[in-house]
CSV table of C-alpha atoms and ligand atoms in Angstrom, one decimal:
chain,number,residue,atom,x,y,z
A,1,MET,CA,86.3,76.7,123.2
A,2,ALA,CA,85.3,78.9,120.2
A,3,ILE,CA,87.9,77.2,117.4
A,4,LEU,CA,86.2,74.4,115.5
A,5,CYS,CA,87.8,72.4,113.3
A,6,THR,CA,87.2,71.1,109.6
A,7,THR,CA,88.4,69.2,107.1
A,8,THR,CA,88.1,72.6,104.2
A,9,SER,CA,90.8,72.2,101.5
A,10,PRO,CA,93.3,74.7,100.8
A,11,ALA,CA,93.3,77.4,99.2
A,12,GLU,CA,95.4,76.6,95.8
A,13,LYS,CA,98.9,77.0,96.1
A,14,GLU,CA,101.7,75.6,92.9
A,15,HIS,CA,104.3,78.0,91.3
A,16,GLU,CA,105.8,79.5,94.4
A,17,PRO,CA,108.0,83.0,93.5
A,18,LYS,CA,110.1,84.5,96.1
A,19,GLN,CA,107.1,84.1,98.8
A,20,ASP,CA,105.3,81.8,99.4
A,21,LEU,CA,101.5,80.5,100.0
A,22,GLU,CA,102.0,79.4,103.6
A,23,LYS,CA,101.0,75.4,103.3
A,24,ASP,CA,98.5,74.2,105.7
A,25,GLN,CA,99.7,71.9,107.6
A,26,THR,CA,97.1,71.1,110.0
A,27,SER,CA,93.0,71.3,109.1
A,28,PRO,CA,92.6,74.9,108.9
A,29,LEU,CA,89.9,76.9,111.9
A,30,ILE,CA,87.1,78.7,111.4
A,31,PHE,CA,87.0,82.1,112.6
A,32,ASN,CA,83.3,82.4,114.3
A,33,PRO,CA,83.0,85.8,115.9
A,34,SER,CA,80.2,85.6,118.3
A,35,LEU,CA,82.3,82.9,120.3
A,36,LEU,CA,85.6,84.3,119.2
A,37,ASN,CA,85.9,88.1,120.6
A,38,LEU,CA,84.5,86.7,124.2
A,39,GLN,CA,88.0,84.9,124.8
A,40,SER,CA,90.6,86.1,126.3
A,41,GLN,CA,93.7,83.9,124.7
A,42,ILE,CA,93.1,84.0,120.5
A,43,PRO,CA,94.8,81.3,119.1
A,44,ASN,CA,98.4,81.9,117.9
A,45,GLN,CA,97.1,81.5,114.3
A,46,PHE,CA,96.0,85.2,114.7
A,47,ILE,CA,99.0,86.0,116.7
A,48,TRP,CA,100.6,88.6,114.2
A,49,PRO,CA,104.9,88.8,114.8
A,50,ASP,CA,106.0,92.0,117.8
A,51,GLU,CA,108.1,93.6,114.8
A,52,GLU,CA,104.5,93.8,113.1
A,53,LYS,CA,102.2,94.1,116.3
A,54,PRO,CA,100.2,97.0,116.3
A,55,SER,CA,101.9,100.1,118.0
A,56,ILE,CA,99.4,102.8,120.7
A,57,ASP,CA,99.1,106.8,120.7
A,58,ILE,CA,100.7,106.8,117.1
A,59,PRO,CA,100.0,110.1,115.2
A,60,GLU,CA,97.5,111.2,112.6
A,61,LEU,CA,99.1,111.5,109.2
A,62,ASN,CA,98.4,114.6,107.3
A,63,VAL,CA,96.1,114.2,104.8
A,64,PRO,CA,94.7,116.4,102.6
A,65,PHE,CA,90.4,117.1,102.0
A,66,ILE,CA,89.8,117.7,97.7
A,67,ASP,CA,86.2,119.0,98.1
A,68,LEU,CA,84.9,117.9,94.6
A,69,SER,CA,81.7,120.1,94.9
A,70,SER,CA,84.3,122.9,94.4
A,71,GLN,CA,84.1,125.1,91.8
A,72,ASP,CA,88.6,125.1,91.9
A,73,SER,CA,88.6,121.4,92.2
A,74,THR,CA,90.2,121.5,89.3
A,75,LEU,CA,92.8,123.7,89.7
A,76,GLU,CA,94.2,123.6,93.3
A,77,ALA,CA,93.2,119.7,93.4
A,78,PRO,CA,95.7,117.7,90.9
A,79,ARG,CA,98.4,120.1,92.8
A,80,VAL,CA,97.2,118.6,96.1
A,81,ILE,CA,96.4,115.6,94.5
A,82,ALA,CA,100.2,115.7,92.9
A,83,GLU,CA,101.8,116.4,96.3
A,84,ALA,CA,100.2,113.7,98.4
A,85,CYS,CA,100.1,110.7,96.1
A,86,THR,CA,104.1,110.9,94.9
A,87,LYS,CA,104.4,111.3,99.2
A,88,HIS,CA,101.9,108.1,100.2
A,89,GLY,CA,99.1,108.1,97.7
A,90,PHE,CA,96.6,108.3,100.4
A,91,PHE,CA,94.1,111.5,100.3
A,92,LEU,CA,89.6,112.2,101.0
A,93,VAL,CA,86.9,113.0,99.0
A,94,VAL,CA,84.2,115.2,100.6
A,95,ASN,CA,81.4,116.7,98.6
A,96,HIS,CA,81.6,113.4,96.2
A,97,GLY,CA,77.7,113.4,95.6
A,98,VAL,CA,77.1,110.6,96.7
A,99,SER,CA,74.0,110.1,98.3
A,100,GLU,CA,74.1,109.6,102.3
A,101,SER,CA,71.6,107.6,102.7
A,102,LEU,CA,72.6,105.0,100.2
A,103,ILE,CA,75.8,104.6,102.3
A,104,ALA,CA,73.7,104.2,105.5
A,105,ASP,CA,72.0,101.7,103.9
A,106,ALA,CA,75.0,99.6,102.9
A,107,HIS,CA,76.3,99.6,106.2
A,108,ARG,CA,72.9,98.7,108.1
A,109,LEU,CA,73.3,96.0,105.4
A,110,MET,CA,76.5,95.8,106.0
A,111,GLU,CA,75.8,94.6,109.9
A,112,SER,CA,73.1,92.4,109.4
A,113,PHE,CA,75.5,90.5,107.3
A,114,PHE,CA,77.9,89.9,109.5
A,115,ASP,CA,75.4,88.9,112.8
A,116,MET,CA,73.3,85.8,110.7
A,117,PRO,CA,75.1,83.3,111.8
A,118,LEU,CA,77.8,81.4,110.5
A,119,ALA,CA,75.8,78.8,108.0
A,120,GLY,CA,74.3,81.8,106.9
A,121,LYS,CA,76.8,83.4,105.9
A,122,GLN,CA,79.0,80.1,104.5
A,123,LYS,CA,76.1,80.1,102.0
A,124,ALA,CA,78.5,82.4,99.8
A,125,GLN,CA,81.6,80.7,101.1
A,126,ARG,CA,85.4,82.1,98.9
A,127,LYS,CA,86.4,78.9,97.3
A,128,PRO,CA,89.8,78.7,97.1
A,129,GLY,CA,91.0,80.7,94.0
A,130,GLU,CA,88.7,83.4,93.4
A,131,SER,CA,89.1,86.5,95.0
A,132,CYS,CA,85.4,86.6,96.0
A,133,GLY,CA,82.6,85.4,98.3
A,134,TYR,CA,82.7,85.4,102.1
A,135,ALA,CA,86.2,84.3,104.2
A,136,SER,CA,85.6,84.6,108.0
A,137,SER,CA,88.9,85.5,109.1
A,138,PHE,CA,91.5,83.5,106.2
A,139,THR,CA,91.4,80.4,108.0
A,140,GLY,CA,91.9,78.0,104.7
A,141,ARG,CA,93.9,79.9,102.5
A,142,PHE,CA,97.0,81.3,105.4
A,143,SER,CA,97.8,79.2,108.2
A,144,THR,CA,99.6,82.5,110.2
A,145,LYS,CA,99.1,85.6,110.3
A,146,LEU,CA,95.4,85.3,110.3
A,147,PRO,CA,93.6,88.5,109.6
A,148,TRP,CA,91.2,89.5,113.3
A,149,LYS,CA,88.3,90.1,110.4
A,150,GLU,CA,84.9,88.0,108.1
A,151,THR,CA,84.7,89.9,104.9
A,152,LEU,CA,82.5,90.2,102.2
A,153,SER,CA,83.3,90.5,98.6
A,154,PHE,CA,82.1,90.3,95.6
A,155,GLN,CA,82.8,92.0,91.6
A,156,PHE,CA,81.6,95.2,89.4
A,157,SER,CA,81.8,95.0,86.3
A,158,ASN,CA,81.0,98.1,84.5
A,159,ASP,CA,80.5,97.3,81.0
A,160,ASN,CA,78.1,99.1,79.2
A,161,SER,CA,76.1,95.8,79.1
A,162,GLY,CA,73.6,96.8,81.4
A,163,SER,CA,73.8,93.8,83.6
A,164,ARG,CA,73.8,93.7,87.4
A,165,THR,CA,76.4,91.5,88.0
A,166,VAL,CA,76.2,92.5,91.8
A,167,GLN,CA,72.4,92.2,91.8
A,168,ASP,CA,72.5,88.7,90.8
A,169,TYR,CA,75.2,87.8,92.7
A,170,PHE,CA,73.3,88.0,95.9
A,171,SER,CA,70.2,86.5,94.7
A,172,ASP,CA,72.2,83.8,93.2
A,173,THR,CA,74.1,83.1,95.8
A,174,LEU,CA,72.3,83.6,99.3
A,175,GLY,CA,69.0,83.5,97.7
A,176,GLN,CA,65.9,86.0,96.6
A,177,GLU,CA,65.6,87.2,100.5
A,178,PHE,CA,68.5,89.3,99.5
A,179,GLU,CA,67.0,91.1,97.0
A,180,GLN,CA,67.3,93.6,98.4
A,181,PHE,CA,71.0,93.8,99.6
A,182,GLY,CA,71.9,92.8,95.9
A,183,LYS,CA,70.1,96.5,94.5
A,184,VAL,CA,71.8,98.6,97.3
A,185,TYR,CA,75.4,97.3,96.8
A,186,GLN,CA,74.8,96.8,92.9
A,187,ASP,CA,74.3,101.3,93.7
A,188,TYR,CA,76.8,101.3,95.0
A,189,CYS,CA,79.3,100.7,93.2
A,190,GLU,CA,78.3,102.4,90.4
A,191,ALA,CA,78.3,105.5,92.6
A,192,MET,CA,81.5,104.2,94.2
A,193,SER,CA,82.8,103.4,90.0
A,194,SER,CA,81.1,107.2,88.9
A,195,LEU,CA,83.3,109.1,91.6
A,196,SER,CA,86.9,106.5,90.7
A,197,LEU,CA,85.9,107.9,87.6
A,198,LYS,CA,85.8,111.9,88.4
A,199,ILE,CA,89.5,110.9,90.9
A,200,MET,CA,90.9,109.3,87.9
A,201,GLU,CA,90.2,112.8,85.2
A,202,LEU,CA,91.8,114.8,88.7
A,203,LEU,CA,95.1,111.5,89.0
A,204,GLY,CA,95.4,112.7,84.9
A,205,LEU,CA,95.7,116.3,85.6
A,206,SER,CA,98.0,115.4,87.6
A,207,LEU,CA,100.0,113.6,86.3
A,208,GLY,CA,100.2,116.4,83.3
A,209,VAL,CA,98.4,113.3,81.4
A,210,ASN,CA,95.0,114.7,79.3
A,211,ARG,CA,92.8,114.9,81.9
A,212,ASP,CA,89.6,112.2,79.8
A,213,TYR,CA,92.8,109.5,80.0
A,214,PHE,CA,92.5,107.7,83.2
A,215,ARG,CA,88.9,107.8,83.3
A,216,GLY,CA,88.8,106.1,79.6
A,217,PHE,CA,91.2,103.9,80.5
A,218,PHE,CA,89.0,103.2,83.5
A,219,GLU,CA,85.2,103.0,82.0
A,220,GLU,CA,84.9,99.9,81.2
A,221,ASN,CA,86.2,98.2,85.0
A,222,ASP,CA,86.2,94.6,86.2
A,223,SER,CA,86.8,95.9,90.1
A,224,ILE,CA,85.7,94.5,93.6
A,225,MET,CA,83.7,95.6,95.9
A,226,ARG,CA,84.5,93.9,100.4
A,227,LEU,CA,82.6,93.9,103.0
A,228,ASN,CA,84.9,94.3,106.4
A,229,HIS,CA,83.9,93.8,109.4
A,230,TYR,CA,86.4,93.8,112.8
A,231,PRO,CA,85.2,92.0,115.9
A,232,PRO,CA,86.4,93.3,119.2
A,233,CYS,CA,88.8,91.5,119.8
A,234,GLN,CA,90.3,90.3,123.9
A,235,THR,CA,94.4,91.0,123.0
A,236,PRO,CA,94.2,93.9,120.0
A,237,ASP,CA,97.5,94.3,120.7
A,238,LEU,CA,98.8,90.8,120.0
A,239,THR,CA,96.8,91.1,116.0
A,240,LEU,CA,95.5,93.3,113.5
A,241,GLY,CA,92.8,93.0,111.2
A,242,THR,CA,94.0,93.4,108.3
A,243,GLY,CA,98.2,93.3,107.9
A,244,PRO,CA,100.4,95.5,106.2
A,245,HIS,CA,99.9,95.4,102.7
A,246,CYS,CA,100.1,97.9,99.6
A,247,ASP,CA,96.2,97.2,97.6
A,248,PRO,CA,97.2,95.4,94.7
A,249,SER,CA,93.9,96.9,92.4
A,250,SER,CA,94.5,100.9,91.1
A,251,LEU,CA,92.7,103.3,93.0
A,252,THR,CA,91.0,102.6,97.2
A,253,ILE,CA,87.2,104.1,97.8
A,254,LEU,CA,86.9,103.5,101.1
A,255,HIS,CA,84.4,104.3,104.0
A,256,GLN,CA,84.9,103.4,107.3
A,257,ASP,CA,82.5,103.9,110.7
A,258,HIS,CA,83.3,105.9,113.6
A,259,VAL,CA,85.5,103.7,115.0
A,260,ASN,CA,89.7,104.0,114.3
A,261,GLY,CA,91.5,101.5,113.2
A,262,LEU,CA,93.2,102.4,109.4
A,263,GLN,CA,96.2,102.8,109.6
A,264,VAL,CA,99.4,103.9,107.1
A,265,PHE,CA,103.3,104.0,107.7
A,266,VAL,CA,104.6,107.5,106.4
A,267,ASP,CA,108.6,108.7,107.3
A,268,ASN,CA,109.3,105.6,108.7
A,269,GLN,CA,106.5,105.3,111.1
A,270,TRP,CA,102.1,104.1,111.7
A,271,GLN,CA,100.3,107.5,111.2
A,272,SER,CA,96.3,106.7,111.8
A,273,ILE,CA,93.7,108.5,109.7
A,274,ARG,CA,91.2,109.9,111.6
A,275,PRO,CA,87.0,108.2,110.6
A,276,ASN,CA,85.2,110.5,109.3
A,277,PRO,CA,81.7,109.5,107.7
A,278,LYS,CA,81.4,112.7,105.2
A,279,ALA,CA,84.7,111.4,103.8
A,280,PHE,CA,86.3,109.4,101.5
A,281,VAL,CA,89.6,108.0,101.8
A,282,VAL,CA,91.4,107.3,98.4
A,283,ASN,CA,94.3,105.9,98.0
A,284,ILE,CA,96.5,104.7,95.5
A,285,GLY,CA,97.3,101.2,94.3
A,286,ASP,CA,99.7,99.7,93.0
A,287,THR,CA,98.2,99.3,89.0
A,288,PHE,CA,98.4,103.0,89.7
A,289,MET,CA,101.1,102.7,90.2
A,290,ALA,CA,102.3,100.9,87.7
A,291,LEU,CA,100.1,103.1,84.8
A,292,SER,CA,102.3,105.8,86.3
A,293,ASN,CA,105.5,104.4,85.7
A,294,GLY,CA,106.5,104.8,89.8
A,295,ILE,CA,105.4,108.4,90.0
A,296,PHE,CA,102.4,108.0,92.3
A,297,LYS,CA,103.0,105.4,95.2
A,298,SER,CA,100.8,102.7,96.6
A,299,CYS,CA,101.8,102.6,99.8
A,300,LEU,CA,101.7,100.0,103.3
A,301,HIS,CA,98.3,100.4,105.3
A,302,ARG,CA,97.7,98.2,108.0
A,303,ALA,CA,93.8,97.9,110.4
A,304,VAL,CA,94.0,97.6,114.0
A,305,VAL,CA,91.8,96.1,115.8
A,306,ASN,CA,90.4,97.3,119.9
A,307,ARG,CA,88.8,95.4,122.3
A,308,GLU,CA,85.4,97.3,123.0
A,309,SER,CA,83.9,97.9,119.4
A,310,ALA,CA,83.6,96.0,116.5
A,311,ARG,CA,84.8,98.1,112.8
A,312,LYS,CA,82.7,98.2,110.2
A,313,SER,CA,85.0,99.2,106.1
A,314,MET,CA,83.5,99.4,103.0
A,315,ALA,CA,86.2,98.9,100.4
A,316,PHE,CA,85.6,99.8,96.7
A,317,PHE,CA,88.8,98.7,94.9
A,318,LEU,CA,89.1,99.5,91.2
A,319,CYS,CA,90.4,98.0,88.4
A,320,PRO,CA,90.9,98.1,85.0
A,321,LYS,CA,89.0,95.1,82.5
A,322,LYS,CA,90.8,91.8,82.7
A,323,ASP,CA,92.4,91.8,79.8
A,324,LYS,CA,93.6,95.5,78.9
A,325,VAL,CA,97.3,96.4,79.0
A,326,VAL,CA,98.4,98.5,81.8
A,327,LYS,CA,101.4,100.5,80.6
A,328,PRO,CA,101.8,104.2,81.4
A,329,PRO,CA,101.0,106.8,78.8
A,330,SER,CA,103.3,108.0,76.1
A,331,ASP,CA,102.9,111.5,77.6
A,332,ILE,CA,105.0,109.8,81.0
A,333,LEU,CA,107.1,107.9,78.8
A,334,GLU,CA,108.9,110.6,76.3
A,335,LYS,CA,109.1,112.2,79.4
A,336,MET,CA,111.0,109.5,82.0
A,337,LYS,CA,112.1,107.4,79.3
A,338,THR,CA,112.7,104.4,81.0
A,339,ARG,CA,109.7,101.9,82.1
A,340,LYS,CA,109.5,101.0,85.9
A,341,TYR,CA,107.3,98.0,85.6
A,342,PRO,CA,106.5,95.3,82.7
A,343,ASP,CA,103.5,95.0,80.5
A,344,PHE,CA,100.7,93.3,82.5
A,345,THR,CA,96.7,92.4,82.7
A,346,TRP,CA,94.9,92.6,85.7
A,347,SER,CA,94.1,89.0,85.5
A,348,MET,CA,97.4,88.2,85.8
A,349,PHE,CA,98.4,90.0,88.9
A,350,LEU,CA,95.3,89.1,90.6
A,351,GLU,CA,95.4,85.7,90.0
A,352,PHE,CA,99.5,85.3,91.1
A,353,THR,CA,97.8,87.4,94.4
A,354,GLN,CA,95.1,84.7,94.3
A,355,LYS,CA,97.3,82.0,94.0
A,356,HIS,CA,100.9,82.8,94.6
A,357,TYR,CA,102.1,85.4,96.4
A,358,ARG,CA,100.1,86.7,100.0
A,359,ALA,CA,99.1,90.5,98.9
A,360,ASP,CA,102.3,92.7,101.2
A,361,VAL,CA,104.3,95.6,101.0
A,362,ASN,CA,106.3,94.4,98.2
A,363,THR,CA,103.3,92.6,95.6
A,364,LEU,CA,104.0,94.8,93.3
A,365,ASP,CA,107.9,94.5,92.6
A,366,SER,CA,107.6,90.5,93.5
A,367,PHE,CA,104.9,90.2,90.2
A,368,SER,CA,106.8,91.9,87.7
A,369,ASN,CA,109.5,89.7,88.8
A,370,TRP,CA,107.4,86.9,87.9
A,371,VAL,CA,106.3,88.9,84.8
A,372,ILE,CA,109.8,88.8,83.8
A,373,THR,CA,111.2,85.6,85.2
A,374,ASN,CA,108.5,83.2,83.8
A,375,ASN,CA,108.0,85.4,80.3
A,376,ASN,CA,104.4,85.7,80.7
A,377,PRO,CA,102.8,86.4,77.2
A,378,ILE,CA,99.8,88.4,77.3
B,1,LIG,C1,93.1,91.7,94.1
B,1,LIG,C2,92.8,92.2,96.3
B,1,LIG,C3,93.2,90.8,96.7
B,1,LIG,C4,92.8,91.5,98.4
B,1,LIG,C5,91.5,92.3,98.5
B,1,LIG,C6,91.6,92.8,96.9
B,1,LIG,C7,93.2,94.0,97.6
B,1,LIG,C8,93.6,94.4,98.3
B,1,LIG,C9,93.7,92.5,98.9
B,1,LIG,C10,94.5,92.7,100.3
B,1,LIG,C11,92.9,93.5,101.1
B,1,LIG,C12,95.8,92.9,101.3
B,1,LIG,C13,95.3,92.8,102.1
B,1,LIG,C14,95.6,90.7,102.2
B,1,LIG,C15,95.1,90.7,102.4
B,1,LIG,C16,94.7,89.2,101.9
B,1,LIG,C17,93.5,91.1,103.1
B,1,LIG,O1,93.7,90.6,103.7
B,1,LIG,O2,92.4,90.7,102.5
B,1,LIG,C18,94.3,91.3,100.0
B,1,LIG,C19,93.2,91.0,99.5
B,1,LIG,C20,93.5,89.3,99.5
B,1,LIG,O3,93.8,89.0,99.1
B,1,LIG,O4,92.0,88.8,99.4
B,2,AKG,O1,89.9,98.7,107.0
B,2,AKG,C1,90.2,99.6,106.5
B,2,AKG,O2,90.3,100.5,107.1
B,2,AKG,C2,91.4,99.6,105.2
B,2,AKG,C3,91.1,97.3,104.8
B,2,AKG,C4,91.8,97.9,103.6
B,2,AKG,O3,92.7,98.2,103.7
B,2,AKG,C5,91.9,96.9,102.9
B,2,AKG,O4,90.6,96.0,102.7
B,2,AKG,O5,92.5,96.5,101.6
B,3,FE2,FE1,94.4,97.7,102.3
């Protein structure tokens, strides 16, 4: 039997808004992929309700390619981006300038991390209420609708201090043998941070705001990098790798391996985004939706799993500096007159998703109500 019982304590769950973070009634499970993917019957906690079960044979999303090397990327791209972001917030970037060998190294090391015995990965175990560390599914955090995945997340700070937070994280939590991992993911996060600033210029132009405005807003950032491993599953039609959600962060830059799995809910149906190793999938998160006063959409998406192959993806979640006030620029507010969301900081929003609310389609609205009703000071 692959499921082991443990006495791990559940995540902190006080101060519930509309949707309750589920209380653990029983001892949480441990998700050990090397054993679990052989099971023909999966534990109930991994079975999703019928209305959320994955659909097969879905259409492919018509998602634009933005060529960042092209001379007209600043002429044509803002219009194409505006069209995609007012509809669903997803686009692909190609010729992005991130080295192919860096991407390959990041995938190779991710594979060797997740291939380790569970006890080795658990040296980086994510603690209750924290967003970083190793999580084998979210067995200690949620008790139903568990995702069929294991993840390793770490913080990246771009703060001009020359600090190498990612490198230090690997050596401090996993030991000196992980120095090489730390170097590769430090470089990868720096590449993602620079790429996201280029994309911020284009988003600024698309919204008719000065091109430096959002670049400046995110120049310093407190971002999150996440490695996702979705093991094969004998009953992929019953579960999900990542449940339906909108990213609470500002901008996500995702690199998927060659295995299908990412789906976006557009025009009332799930649509897939086919893997393309040369492209990054970029999507608008809730915090950028708030910064654009709701003009650019943060869209519902999820990841499905399959019987045959493991799937890997790497997500860089660009987030503002923790205490920077998130409010739309005056250029937008002068045109729109009414504010859609209250002022907040990323630190408040992160706490909301880690301690009070499981991110889903309604995260931003629930968070806004929580900020307003609790009269949260910033
Ligand atoms: C701030 C974050 C919370 C999550 C990781 C980052 C950005 C996306 C969020 C998440 C992926 C949305 C789906 C549900 C979630 C629990 C997951 O399946 O991983 C979310 C992350 C989290 O709360 O850890
Ligand atoms: O793995 C994927 O394709 C998507 C993962 C995702 O949406 C997330 O981690 O926020
Ligand atoms: Fe996501």
